[in-house]
Amino acid sequence: MLQSLTSLLSHLQFHLGPTLQGKSVHVHTNYPAPGKKFVSSSFRQLEWVNPSDREDDSDKYCKLDLEIAGSYQYYFGCGHEERSGGGYIVVDPVLRIGHERKILPLDCITVQTYLAKCLGPLDEWLDRLRVAKETGYNMIHFTPLQKLGASRSCYSIADQLELNPDFSPPGKNNTWMDVGNLTEKIKKEWNMLCITDVVYNHTAANSKWIRHHPECGYNLVNSPHLKPAWLLDRALWHFSCAIADGKYSDSGLPSFIENDKRITILRGLLWMEVFSQLKLWEFLQLNVEKAVEQFRKVLQGKPKLKVIQDSQYRRLSNTVDMQLALEMFGRHTNGPKSIQECCDWFKKSLEELNVECYKEMHSHHEKAINCIVGTVCYERLAAHGPQLGPVTRTNPLVTRYFTFPFEDMTMEQENQLIQNPNDACHLLAHNGWVMGDDPLRNFAEPGSNVYLRRELVCWGDSVKLRYGVKPEDCPYLWAHMKKYTEITAKHFSGVRLDNCHSTPLHVAEYMLAVARQHRPDLYVVAELFTGSEELDNIFMTRLGITSLIREAMSAGDSHEEGRLVYHFGGEPVGSFVQPNLRPLVPSIAHAMFLDVTHDNECPIQVRSVFDALPSTAIVSMACCASGSTRGYDELVPHQISVVKEERLDPKWNPDALPSSVEEVNLQTGIMSGKLALNKLHQELAEKGFTQVYVDQLDADTVAVTRHCPSTHQSVVTVSRTAFKNPETHQYRDYVVEIKLICLILCKIEEVILEARTVERNAESYVKDERFINGMPNYMVEIREHIQLEDSEIIKQGHATTKGRSEFVEEILFEKLTPGSVIAFRVSLDPNSQKMVGYLRTQLSQFNRLYKSGSLTDSNVPGILKIALDFLMSKLTLAELNVLLFRCDAEEQEDGGGCYNIPSWMPLKYGGLQGFVSVLSEFRPKNDLGHPFCDNLRQGDWMIDYVSSRLMNKGGALREVGKWFSAVFTYLKHIPRYLVPCYFDAIIVGAYATAVDAVFNQMSSFVQNGSTLVKQLALGSVQMCGVGRVPTLPPLSPELEDVPVRLNSVTKQEEQCCVSLAAGLPHFSTGIFRCWGRDTFIALRGLMLLTGRYLEARNIILAFAGTMHHGLIPNLLGQGVAARYNCRDAVWWWLQCIQDYCNIVPNGTDILMCPVSRMYPTDDSEAQPLGTVHDQPLYVVIQEAMQRHMQGIEFRERNAGPQIDHNMRDEGFNVEAKVNPETGFVYGGNRFNCGTWMDKMGESDKAHNRGVPATPRDGSAVEIVGLSKSAVRWLMTMNENGNFPYSSVTIHRDVSYKEWNQRIQENFERFFYMSEDPSDPNEQHPDLVHKKCIYKDSYGASSPWCDYQLRPNFTIAMVVAPELFTVQRAWKALEIVEKKLLGPLGMKTLDPDDLVYCGVYDNALDNDNYNCAKGFNYHQGPEWLWPVGYFLRAKLYFAKKMGQEKYNESVYLVKNVLSRLYTHLERSPWKGLPELTNENGQYCPFSCETQAWSIATVLETLYDL
């Protein structure tokens, strides 16, 4: 998956999705390099940019700066695979007008369509086109200007290269240059653009060039598959002539078909006289006798026979595959009798095939008759049809599908025509359209039966053009149309693709590329009738269509018309500000929304004359291009036919009388209203009124609001439609009081316009013979820019305030009659306007966008004079934990809780992250209906929560709280509908500032790291905090730089060291917050790699002070309630001290730091601080090593149900020793679980209570690895003079060097499971079920447990890689990858193991011993923290295996990291979970974010 990000629509970035990270991905595009020309087939490879210059791919991207309009392709491949996926990029043109080349934004466009043939001579065009200029349009769309065909249809072009001679007066020959001069004059002097149609799909049937080049159409030579359809067409013509001549009158079918009875007779005669006589099935059939004779000569063979169609489509000339026939019907015996049997069998099969062919043709006939009858019913009987009258040769029964450029002749003679290629090539298929057809299929090509089934709605004046797939297939046609395109692009700013959905895509692509070479910023519009937005998108992207034509006439009522306004453009009022760089998301095509198109029904006929003004007002308020057709504004009461209309458009004359038919002005029709609306439309787009709200006030009345998000001005139009004529339809009296509350408006500044359609004293409409005239007896009364009290439509009510920010102006609609429109200019009340301005001033420190509309507050609170980044720079990371995070349990410990939205749910955090997580979920969708937004609109509770929560803290946090409180004062005094978007802006800006403050206090690894590194580093702030009660035991008073605070209860000074929570939300507070094992598995990643050295030191020393029996506690319990029941925590602690010494500058100084011991002896109670002498840390370290070598064996203090109600008595006995022979640390028993896999059974139903699921007694592999690492390190430290002890003592001194050597020599001997079944080191070969791996333990009380495949040996590989032979380690890692690696984590047990269960459900209590009460916690569920160790081990040993293996491993690591990154981004907790169920499924019993999960992934990134 390749993800796209866009910035301001001119800068495009390609980022790698999770499935591609780590792979060698190459991205190619045909978007031209700077200074190069576009060539569609020329692709170039884009370069990758990695801003952080790190190995992970989270920030890696390649980019394109898009400046050249058009449609461009991109594709990407992986490795040696050239194309793995791809798509299209559409770049909109930049349109310019006037001498100053001022930009015309797409949403500003107001276009008017003109039928070119109705403009008269070119010299008169300006007078006629001035109508568009004077009524406020800024674009003119011309139908084709070329010479027209015999039908005089605007879209039937006789010669694509010749200007229509009608445009040249007698004695003059105008050229395309004259047209170009005119369009240029209009562009520069009138500030208007001109566009025109291009028609690629057909040419006029009487085009001279098609006679000379018949190969350019579908004829019976190059398309012989059309022969049956052509014969049917001719038969229907002769049948039609016979009807016209009265030959079927005696049969009940005269030429005038006027009722259903005659339709029934027609249907019967079609069968008898046409279809049965033609025997068209013979074109599908074969000659049985001939085929059998051929078969007789070549007997052999089987499978299914198919008819092979004769390429020339002759009757009974199809064949079958004789080889296949032989396989099916042949016999391997000799003799005439046997051959005859085979032939008879074959003949019978052929006859059956012929029957099938007959049935197929019969179904085509049935469809054809239905289509013919349907056409006749529409054209001759239907009230809404053209009612053509009698069948004649001029108006035949049905339109002919093919040209026939010959004298009339008989069917027999016509049959001879198709035998002669010189004649047959001139029998060309007409074009048309097919209802419901696939627009990507060419209905004239082989495989389509549209012509045969009479499914084509045929344009009998045009010939369908046959391009083939490339210019070489029809050179003349491609060259001709290329020149046509060049002429058009030279003289016009844009094109409308006529019949776009039926134009072959590859042809349109080619021609538009030609056009863009001549005019790079070509504006392309089209009207698509695909019926599918998905199909629309194919045309849009491949052709680079700028705007899709949409029409208000498609709406059946005012409600639907209003919905179209909302659908085709703009954001909701009060929308959120989106980031500059954001993911590209699917959106609907830019619209050109017209009140009516030039080839559609007349709105006055379909609706009423009174609807013209309100409907065009609704259209004008859409946030997209808008427009109309010449004649709509003049109230022409009929359709202006693109085929039959020959009259001229009236000219402009400001002094013309209403009765004038040849001149018009603003007194004509609704033209004055249209001028005002066009000006308003353009103003709204230019001034950034991008937000839209549509409100259906009643069945006929629609209010549309356009809102500017920077000034918060609004314009509201209220339009009362008249879909039914008020003169015949009873509309209710409109005296309804409507409160336009601040969601629509606050304070009415002015009435921009009020207008209504009225009758005037004038003669009734009479259709003029020379000019296209409108209805003179209707006009628009309009008043512009008046005060509310001067309005004749509405009356002002009371102005009231509702709360602090709700300003309500009541208005009464008194004369909003059908056909009326009123538009208000609305602004916030003065106080709200000021508050928004002050607020935008504060927000401008986060985003320059807010400079617009900002105001300076002369009484600004002092705290707001200080930049927020300065205030936040004073916060410690512990304080930033409070500002950004803290889950509900942490908040409750402090007497509060996370903010709860009553109608929804509580937020995940009390800090800013809780709000940001929710906002980032619905902001991209602008989901203003979200319960979060409702809560903000309804009251100040959430706002007050944010500020008061921080104000209740002390120090620098209180100052930040004051800043929020002050800025929220502005927020509380703006209209409630704006609160969500401004709250979002404040929170997001503050959050970004806080995150910057975090990174500024962290290591260069984080500061220079990738986005993934930074997001993971936030986990350090998430997990590390200080609660109400200190979690860590106190440090030595002699230690420097220990943070202190004043206890709010005792008023005494107390230490307040940061502690590390194991996971949220379950392990976040109280005695369950800190765990020795979890802390020190996570400490390197979350604290050392992030640069939190002092806090890491304090945690190491605090745990050192709790050492007891040579162990540090598992559950810390603030030291006094500690449990010393784990064997591994002390080794993780030692590993962290080693890491501290290696990572921190002068890190070995920690060894000299004083440690206050809580337990000076094994039997002592916890001692208060200062009652025991301090020891340096190195002494405590030595004690841990010494006690292990001597042997640790004790019973937990207070053993029994008071500390563990599940554990059996034997489980409280703790043992940890060193095997003197192997050097391995071992311990535990079958009733306790001293490693991280520590699930104790607790189900009575399943009888597993008190039984550990994974005791892992003996020598656990990761403890052996950790102890080896510690011993090796202490040996080296002693040799370097940094550690005073060289040995430990039992009965004799055992040096660290000897201990190190002992482990080294014995590890693989006892842990490796060899491929060799006779390996002398293997004590239990019968238990080996996976070879070439390392045991999970050695010496377990249940020997089979040693042999289970688990991920723990990968930990040993990282901390003590010297224990492993490279080849063996690599093989073992491959098995782990194959069997244990999941989407996010590592399976904790081999899925092939009998007790594997991958779904953890701690609430389930049944009789299943292996699963009840979550007994399988570590028996399959996929834990995340081991994945870090697996990946680090993989990287380490891959380097040893060579470059190829290393590259493969880097890909694997990046791929896993990308999946983790995806989870991290999507998680509202902004963390990585403790575990997942099998195959990465969500586990509801897992911590949502876990310290060690985040830490080990950070360590992997550090290793990369």
mmCIF file of N, CA and C in Angstrom, residues 89 123 342 350 374 378 425 480 494 574 603 720 820 922 1125 1187 1293 1317 1390 1469 1494:
data_model
loop_
_atom_site.group_PDB
_atom_site.id
_atom_site.type_symbol
_atom_site.label_atom_id
_atom_site.label_comp_id
_atom_site.label_asym_id
_atom_site.label_seq_id
_atom_site.Cartn_x
_atom_site.Cartn_y
_atom_site.Cartn_z
ATOM 1 N N ILE A 89 -2.850 10.976 -10.869
ATOM 2 C CA ILE A 89 -2.794 12.261 -10.187
ATOM 3 C C ILE A 89 -3.456 13.274 -11.124
ATOM 4 N N ASP A 123 -19.505 38.792 -36.775
ATOM 5 C CA ASP A 123 -19.471 40.230 -36.496
ATOM 6 C C ASP A 123 -20.535 40.626 -35.467
ATOM 7 N N CYS A 342 -19.871 -42.976 -36.067
ATOM 8 C CA CYS A 342 -19.225 -41.748 -35.566
ATOM 9 C C CYS A 342 -19.813 -40.521 -36.257
ATOM 10 N N LEU A 350 -23.970 -31.670 -33.999
ATOM 11 C CA LEU A 350 -23.990 -30.417 -34.749
ATOM 12 C C LEU A 350 -25.410 -29.863 -34.856
ATOM 13 N N GLY A 374 -41.163 -0.557 -28.112
ATOM 14 C CA GLY A 374 -41.020 0.489 -27.089
ATOM 15 C C GLY A 374 -40.753 1.842 -27.728
ATOM 16 N N TYR A 378 -43.218 5.202 -27.652
ATOM 17 C CA TYR A 378 -42.773 6.507 -27.161
ATOM 18 C C TYR A 378 -42.949 7.583 -28.236
ATOM 19 N N CYS A 425 -18.012 -1.065 -47.726
ATOM 20 C CA CYS A 425 -17.248 -0.180 -46.842
ATOM 21 C C CYS A 425 -17.969 1.128 -46.565
ATOM 22 N N HIS A 480 -6.561 13.522 -38.251
ATOM 23 C CA HIS A 480 -7.644 14.489 -38.455
ATOM 24 C C HIS A 480 -8.116 15.042 -37.108
ATOM 25 N N GLY A 494 -10.793 26.213 -22.614
ATOM 26 C CA GLY A 494 -11.190 24.916 -22.084
ATOM 27 C C GLY A 494 -12.088 24.186 -23.042
ATOM 28 N N GLY A 574 -18.504 25.757 10.626
ATOM 29 C CA GLY A 574 -17.832 25.420 11.884
ATOM 30 C C GLY A 574 -16.843 24.289 11.739
ATOM 31 N N PRO A 603 -37.173 24.012 -17.831
ATOM 32 C CA PRO A 603 -37.680 24.034 -16.446
ATOM 33 C C PRO A 603 -39.066 24.641 -16.330
ATOM 34 N N ARG A 720 -37.838 30.501 -1.842
ATOM 35 C CA ARG A 720 -39.105 29.760 -1.853
ATOM 36 C C ARG A 720 -39.352 29.272 -3.274
ATOM 37 N N SER A 820 -39.805 33.723 -4.688
ATOM 38 C CA SER A 820 -39.080 34.801 -4.016
ATOM 39 C C SER A 820 -37.744 34.311 -3.465
ATOM 40 N N PHE A 922 -12.094 12.247 14.478
ATOM 41 C CA PHE A 922 -13.222 12.781 13.700
ATOM 42 C C PHE A 922 -12.907 14.081 12.973
ATOM 43 N N ASN A 1125 9.500 -12.793 45.029
ATOM 44 C CA ASN A 1125 9.137 -14.118 44.520
ATOM 45 C C ASN A 1125 9.534 -14.320 43.070
ATOM 46 N N ARG A 1187 25.307 -13.823 46.895
ATOM 47 C CA ARG A 1187 24.197 -14.595 47.458
ATOM 48 C C ARG A 1187 23.729 -15.680 46.484
ATOM 49 N N ASP A 1293 37.100 -19.258 46.499
ATOM 50 C CA ASP A 1293 36.827 -18.130 45.605
ATOM 51 C C ASP A 1293 36.553 -18.635 44.189
ATOM 52 N N PRO A 1317 20.150 -37.041 16.120
ATOM 53 C CA PRO A 1317 19.373 -37.773 17.142
ATOM 54 C C PRO A 1317 20.261 -38.492 18.159
ATOM 55 N N ASP A 1390 4.779 -22.436 21.060
ATOM 56 C CA ASP A 1390 4.686 -23.052 19.735
ATOM 57 C C ASP A 1390 3.231 -23.449 19.446
ATOM 58 N N TRP A 1469 -4.823 5.363 22.924
ATOM 59 C CA TRP A 1469 -3.904 5.377 24.066
ATOM 60 C C TRP A 1469 -2.512 5.830 23.648
ATOM 61 N N ILE A 1494 6.698 -0.797 24.506
ATOM 62 C CA ILE A 1494 7.223 0.399 23.832
ATOM 63 C C ILE A 1494 8.743 0.405 23.879
#
